[in-house]
Amino acid sequence: MALAQDYDQQDCPVARALELVGERWTMLIIRDCFLGVSRFNDFLDHLDIPKATLSSRLAKLVDSGVLRREEYRTGQSNYLLTKQGEALWPILYGLAAWGEAYHAPRRGPRRIFSHVNCTTVLDSSGSCPTCKIVPPASDVVIQPGPGAIPNFRHDAVERALQKPHRFLTKLQNSEPTPTPTARRRA
Amino acid sequence: MALAQDYDQQDCPVARALELVGERWTMLIIRDCFLGVSRFNDFLDHLDIPKATLSSRLAKLVDSGVLRREEYRTGQSNYLLTKQGEALWPILYGLAAWGEAYHAPRRGPRRIFSHVNCTTVLDSSGSCPTCKIVPPASDVVIQPGPGAIPNFRHDAVERALQKPHRFLTKLQNSEPTPTPTARRRA
DNA sequence: GAAGATAGGTCTTGTCAATGAACCTGTCAT
DNA sequence: ATGACAGGTTCATTGACAAGACCTATCTTC
């Protein structure tokens, strides 16, 4: 029996949702998508996930319409959230808020989410206290909070997140994806 | 390596939350708690989960403060949500709403959630359109929707849920917990 | 007070998915 | 042609999950 698949005996929307996003790693992959990660090797570096597992999860997510895959002639490919994938934002924010509230060392939040329009920090339900709305993920900015451990990870994705970063926009990790002549480094 | 434990390499509240509630079955156990299920055998009947797995999950949830266990001299025990556990409601509702929106057969919702004060059906973000608030789980009533399959399951819990039922209140499944003389049936 | 039912588990064994390492393929740059 | 990079696949090992047998305590009934 698959791990988080086939809660066959349950006629319940929660069970159906969990069949897709309830497997180990899946929500962290989706979190990274919101952060702007889109390339196979970036997921790999940022998550410390086995390649085969990542490959299988991405395939399943594409298959079920949570992600779509853009492939380029260079051999590169991008995994991007679909509308359905973006609709997972409230769940992800809920997990973050709950984890921060009940299971974090007491040094303040490690990530701060704010509304791009007014720079107000979101409340525990993901709503902007100033604008009185729940901003869509695309209008959210993430930045390190006081509880963040300064150099906990050393991958390119984490470095890019040291500065405030708008959700769903591509991270400028190392080099800005190779253009014909821009490749002079080693 | 445990299955949804130790995302060690992630300093992230989402990862911490998933270490606790991201394992297979865990969110469905918590869902049942919101429905009013509190006894070992009721979880067993309603979830079709292996005993050992249920036992291990309940222990972990009690251990981490999501549930508390009340034990009676009769040998019975109740598993109840703590405040921390009740704080998982937005996540659970999010999963239900997402599952219903994107991964349900098109027959309308199988469960309908409404606000106990005004009987208004909650919107996709769990908010009551009449009262303009997000009701706490204890003020939510669940009932079968048009998409529910009439007799999909035959356990006592499901039978009790055929009628509208208020969250976090004990289900009247079979007999109302054995009192000294009330035991005449077989 | 023995026999059976009920509640709430533990133990044992087999299976199947996750892991980690090695290998493969197609571009690009030199 | 040679090497580096991106994006994978294949394969052997391990460990969590599943299923069912077994255990213990309490209560009920005779």
XYZ file of C-alpha atoms (C1' of nucleotides) in Angstrom:
432
model
C 0.000 0.000 0.000
C 1.328 3.359 -0.904
C 2.255 5.648 1.839
C -0.204 8.470 1.754
C -2.197 7.222 -1.127
C -5.420 5.393 -1.068
C -7.276 6.283 2.013
C -9.791 4.290 0.016
C -12.177 3.717 2.780
C -12.681 7.405 3.429
C -15.211 9.413 1.452
C -13.799 12.672 2.729
C -12.271 15.722 1.066
C -9.516 15.851 3.680
C -8.469 12.316 2.824
C -8.518 13.143 -0.880
C -6.346 16.181 -0.339
C -3.916 14.171 1.737
C -3.581 11.540 -0.927
C -1.961 14.236 -3.022
C -0.154 16.523 -0.653
C 0.109 14.382 2.460
C 3.168 12.400 1.504
C 6.500 13.051 3.083
C 8.354 15.930 1.370
C 5.448 17.030 -0.788
C 4.443 20.092 1.218
C 8.065 21.149 1.518
C 8.432 20.975 -2.240
C 5.355 23.146 -2.550
C 6.710 25.536 0.054
C 9.826 25.897 -2.063
C 7.698 26.595 -5.120
C 6.097 29.504 -3.288
C 9.565 30.726 -2.414
C 10.389 30.827 -6.090
C 12.355 27.609 -6.459
C 11.620 26.012 -9.799
C 14.590 23.930 -10.890
C 15.320 20.323 -10.095
C 18.756 20.927 -8.654
C 17.585 23.828 -6.534
C 14.978 21.659 -4.854
C 17.676 19.070 -4.366
C 20.113 21.481 -2.752
C 17.570 23.205 -0.579
C 15.715 20.164 0.677
C 18.339 17.441 1.013
C 15.865 15.076 -0.552
C 16.908 11.937 -2.431
C 16.810 12.434 -6.179
C 14.519 9.517 -6.824
C 12.050 10.759 -4.241
C 12.090 14.272 -5.638
C 11.623 12.956 -9.133
C 8.671 10.856 -8.109
C 7.006 13.651 -6.129
C 7.394 16.194 -8.910
C 5.958 13.760 -11.415
C 2.962 13.118 -9.219
C 2.387 16.827 -8.613
C 2.580 17.597 -12.325
C 0.332 14.681 -13.027
C -2.335 15.872 -10.659
C -2.186 19.448 -11.844
C -0.599 21.079 -8.808
C 2.542 21.941 -10.765
C 3.222 22.371 -14.430
C 6.522 21.710 -16.059
C 8.155 24.001 -18.590
C 10.972 22.439 -20.506
C 13.593 24.325 -22.453
C 15.717 23.210 -25.346
C 18.781 23.693 -23.158
C 17.737 20.672 -21.184
C 16.633 22.815 -18.295
C 13.172 22.578 -16.883
C 11.052 24.658 -14.578
C 8.403 23.441 -12.195
C 5.788 26.086 -11.532
C 2.651 26.208 -9.424
C -0.635 26.099 -11.282
C -3.717 27.895 -10.027
C -4.586 24.747 -8.143
C -1.142 24.743 -6.597
C -1.401 28.367 -5.549
C -4.653 27.507 -3.830
C -2.578 25.555 -1.317
C -1.266 28.811 0.131
C -3.705 28.995 3.068
C -2.772 25.490 4.135
C 0.918 26.221 3.925
C 0.537 29.441 5.835
C -1.529 27.628 8.429
C 1.200 25.072 8.918
C 3.815 27.781 9.239
C 1.753 29.742 11.743
C 0.963 26.668 13.793
C 4.544 25.447 13.787
C 5.770 28.858 14.802
C 3.175 29.211 17.538
C 3.579 25.844 19.181
C 6.779 24.173 18.111
C 9.489 26.724 17.706
C 12.337 27.538 20.016
C 11.451 30.823 21.727
C 13.481 33.247 19.729
C 10.784 34.892 17.709
C 9.642 33.886 14.240
C 12.211 32.623 11.782
C 10.343 33.906 8.802
C 8.246 37.030 8.559
C 5.465 37.327 6.006
C 4.195 40.732 5.008
C 1.824 42.298 2.509
C 3.652 43.774 -0.455
C 1.207 46.693 -0.848
C 1.531 48.129 2.648
C 4.450 46.219 4.212
C 2.219 45.164 7.124
C 3.103 41.858 8.754
C 0.372 39.237 8.315
C -1.530 37.990 11.336
C -1.931 34.398 12.438
C -4.693 33.726 9.940
C -2.689 35.101 7.010
C -4.698 38.283 6.857
C -3.265 41.789 6.465
C -4.375 43.858 9.494
C -4.056 47.112 7.566
C -5.905 46.173 4.397
C -8.310 43.752 6.106
C -7.874 41.167 3.394
C -6.092 37.873 3.022
C -3.526 38.668 0.353
C -2.921 36.071 -2.363
C 0.450 34.382 -2.150
C 1.712 36.509 -5.025
C 1.338 39.612 -2.854
C 3.303 38.224 0.061
C 6.901 39.087 0.875
C 9.018 36.781 2.999
C 12.099 37.759 4.951
C 14.180 36.297 7.760
C 12.791 36.998 11.232
C 14.616 37.439 14.543
C 14.370 33.721 15.245
C 16.176 32.690 12.096
C 19.484 30.968 12.603
C 21.872 33.110 10.552
C 23.782 30.550 8.529
C 21.862 27.382 9.150
C 22.039 26.320 5.548
C 24.534 27.264 2.884
C 22.765 26.497 -0.346
C 22.082 29.051 -3.037
C 18.366 29.154 -2.336
C 18.841 30.002 1.310
C 21.357 32.700 0.470
C 18.892 34.295 -1.892
C 16.322 34.318 0.913
C 18.506 36.380 3.230
C 16.979 39.450 1.639
C 13.232 40.161 1.498
C 11.769 38.210 -1.378
C 8.407 38.312 -3.068
C 6.571 35.018 -3.353
C 6.216 33.195 -6.626
C 8.989 35.199 -8.246
C 12.080 33.433 -9.389
C 15.014 33.436 -7.036
C 18.261 34.951 -8.222
C 20.433 32.235 -6.836
C 23.811 31.798 -8.399
C 24.000 33.092 -11.944
C 20.875 34.314 -13.681
C 20.135 31.250 -15.807
C 22.761 30.899 -18.534
C 22.410 33.237 -21.467
C 24.466 32.536 -24.596
C 27.720 34.135 -23.468
C 27.328 34.678 -19.725
C 29.334 31.790 -18.378
C 32.684 32.888 -17.129
C 33.497 31.807 -13.657
C 35.638 28.730 -13.116
C 14.721 7.314 9.231
C 11.267 7.971 10.411
C 8.786 8.809 7.815
C 7.747 12.338 8.413
C 10.038 13.010 11.277
C 13.344 14.740 11.239
C 13.403 17.200 8.464
C 16.564 18.045 10.412
C 18.123 20.101 7.757
C 15.256 22.543 7.607
C 15.031 25.486 9.959
C 11.457 26.161 8.997
C 8.171 26.259 10.895
C 6.424 24.323 8.138
C 8.899 21.491 8.483
C 8.490 21.483 12.250
C 4.736 21.318 11.935
C 4.976 18.471 9.462
C 7.209 16.474 11.753
C 4.215 16.263 14.058
C 1.157 16.231 11.868
C 2.619 15.243 8.520
C 2.715 11.504 9.019
C 0.273 9.222 7.312
C -3.030 8.995 9.220
C -2.238 11.761 11.687
C -4.421 14.450 10.135
C -7.274 11.997 9.736
C -7.053 11.145 13.423
C -7.206 14.832 14.200
C -10.127 15.254 11.825
C -11.952 12.580 13.776
C -11.177 14.361 17.022
C -12.910 17.456 15.663
C -15.858 15.276 14.735
C -16.121 14.194 18.337
C -14.428 10.817 18.179
C -12.443 10.204 21.350
C -12.199 6.479 21.971
C -9.601 4.074 20.690
C -12.050 1.669 19.142
C -14.040 4.410 17.472
C -10.943 5.680 15.684
C -10.244 2.106 14.716
C -13.691 1.518 13.285
C -13.939 4.809 11.492
C -10.476 4.929 9.977
C -9.599 1.332 9.131
C -6.174 1.985 10.519
C -3.955 -0.774 11.919
C -4.066 -0.880 15.708
C -0.337 -0.540 16.146
C -0.253 2.506 13.890
C -3.134 4.143 15.723
C -1.518 3.426 19.038
C 1.762 4.938 17.948
C 0.140 8.041 16.453
C -2.004 8.709 19.505
C 0.991 8.351 21.777
C 2.975 10.808 19.717
C 0.119 13.315 19.623
C -0.370 13.101 23.378
C 3.345 13.396 23.861
C 3.593 16.549 21.824
C 0.568 18.169 23.433
C -1.851 18.031 20.522
C -4.112 15.606 22.373
C -4.600 14.823 26.017
C -5.671 11.494 27.353
C -8.271 11.030 30.048
C -8.299 7.612 31.571
C -11.150 6.177 33.584
C -11.101 3.466 36.209
C -13.323 1.408 33.915
C -10.370 0.924 31.632
C -11.807 3.317 29.093
C -9.857 6.276 27.877
C -10.667 9.411 25.957
C -8.395 11.275 23.601
C -9.284 14.951 23.435
C -7.869 17.909 21.550
C -5.900 20.401 23.583
C -5.868 24.097 22.769
C -2.880 23.402 20.570
C -4.813 20.684 18.820
C -7.807 22.920 18.236
C -5.473 25.412 16.626
C -5.094 22.946 13.778
C -8.640 23.715 12.639
C -7.696 26.231 9.934
C -5.315 23.736 8.383
C -7.879 20.978 8.438
C -10.529 23.211 6.953
C -8.061 24.322 4.316
C -7.400 20.736 3.331
C -11.108 19.996 3.173
C -11.828 23.070 1.056
C -8.945 22.385 -1.300
C -9.823 18.721 -1.664
C -13.424 19.595 -2.345
C -12.521 22.299 -4.846
C -9.994 20.387 -6.909
C -10.223 16.683 -6.270
C -13.793 15.683 -5.736
C -16.147 13.971 -8.103
C -18.573 16.620 -9.338
C -21.555 15.935 -7.192
C -21.347 18.847 -4.808
C -19.669 18.847 -1.400
C -19.805 15.707 0.717
C -19.697 17.615 3.937
C -21.209 20.983 4.686
C -19.798 23.182 7.412
C -21.918 25.919 8.900
C -21.801 28.445 11.720
C -23.820 27.333 14.737
C -24.960 30.865 15.627
C -26.564 31.759 12.325
C -26.615 28.471 10.357
C -24.771 30.159 7.463
C -22.551 27.879 5.413
C -18.857 28.763 5.704
C -16.996 30.091 2.689
C -13.831 28.680 1.181
C -11.629 30.362 3.747
C -13.643 29.029 6.679
C -15.243 32.378 7.339
C -18.949 32.956 8.072
C -20.311 35.322 5.402
C -23.096 36.539 7.691
C -21.095 37.228 10.832
C -17.897 38.200 8.990
C -15.767 36.164 11.344
C -13.903 32.877 11.193
C -15.752 30.793 13.769
C -13.701 28.609 16.098
C -14.094 24.894 15.472
C -16.352 24.598 18.500
C -18.916 26.802 16.745
C -19.003 24.771 13.575
C -21.701 22.285 12.634
C -21.010 19.534 10.118
C -23.611 17.673 8.100
C -23.682 15.492 5.013
C -23.752 17.460 1.753
C -25.341 16.549 -1.601
C -22.114 14.878 -2.734
C -21.978 12.435 0.146
C -22.352 8.799 -0.784
C -25.307 7.665 1.342
C -24.015 4.491 2.932
C -20.374 4.514 2.064
C -19.334 3.387 5.502
C -21.270 1.488 8.093
C -19.460 2.177 11.316
C -21.071 3.765 14.337
C -19.215 7.034 13.883
C -20.456 7.504 10.354
C -23.999 6.684 11.360
C -23.849 9.344 14.040
C -22.699 11.851 11.425
C -25.747 11.362 9.235
C -27.412 14.055 11.280
C -26.005 17.581 11.739
C -23.406 17.445 14.457
C -21.573 20.132 16.351
C -17.802 19.919 16.369
C -15.861 18.882 19.418
C -18.910 17.393 21.071
C -18.976 13.732 21.826
C -20.711 11.527 19.301
C -23.623 9.437 20.426
C -22.567 6.360 18.568
C -23.874 3.078 19.853
C -24.792 3.088 23.518
C -23.997 6.118 25.645
C -20.867 4.821 27.375
C -21.789 1.928 29.648
C -23.457 2.914 32.855
C -23.821 0.259 35.567
C -26.998 -1.363 34.309
C -27.414 -0.182 30.717
C -26.125 -3.188 28.859
C -28.854 -5.283 27.358
C -28.500 -5.917 23.708
C -27.042 -9.247 22.559
C -16.267 -17.482 40.895
C -16.033 -19.078 35.939
C -17.241 -17.644 31.310
C -17.841 -14.269 28.120
C -17.895 -9.543 26.363
C -15.714 -5.078 25.976
C -11.914 -1.791 25.905
C -7.352 -0.895 24.899
C -3.701 -2.238 23.849
C 1.424 -5.165 22.445
C 4.074 -8.511 19.498
C 5.472 -10.804 15.262
C 6.012 -11.250 10.614
C 5.908 -9.974 5.729
C 5.684 -6.257 2.308
C 6.503 -2.230 -0.026
C 8.103 2.487 -0.327
C 12.007 5.594 0.927
C 16.810 6.104 0.792
C 21.555 6.681 -1.123
C 24.904 5.690 -4.461
C 26.111 4.787 -8.951
C 25.137 5.303 -13.520
C 23.033 7.450 -17.825
C 21.796 11.136 -21.359
C 21.695 15.505 -23.671
C 23.612 20.431 -23.959
C 27.001 23.780 -23.766
C 31.701 25.694 -23.502
C 36.466 25.141 -24.581
C 37.331 15.379 -27.664
C 36.909 16.631 -23.177
C 34.796 18.183 -19.271
C 31.056 20.337 -16.698
C 26.324 20.890 -15.798
C 21.335 19.816 -15.643
C 18.135 16.420 -15.029
C 17.236 12.526 -14.496
C 16.923 6.536 -13.966
C 18.355 2.070 -11.890
C 19.376 -0.851 -8.173
C 20.333 -2.797 -3.486
C 19.329 -1.905 1.277
C 16.553 -0.535 5.171
C 12.808 0.663 7.864
C 7.954 2.094 8.454
C 3.512 0.280 7.672
C -0.112 -3.454 7.534
C -2.487 -7.443 9.271
C -3.553 -10.486 12.511
C -2.538 -13.142 16.708
C -2.111 -12.525 21.326
C -2.432 -10.196 25.992
C -4.550 -7.768 30.191
C -7.951 -5.519 32.986
C -12.672 -4.555 33.966
C -17.478 -5.454 33.968
C -21.597 -8.550 33.363
C -24.090 -12.567 33.813
C -24.966 -16.802 35.566
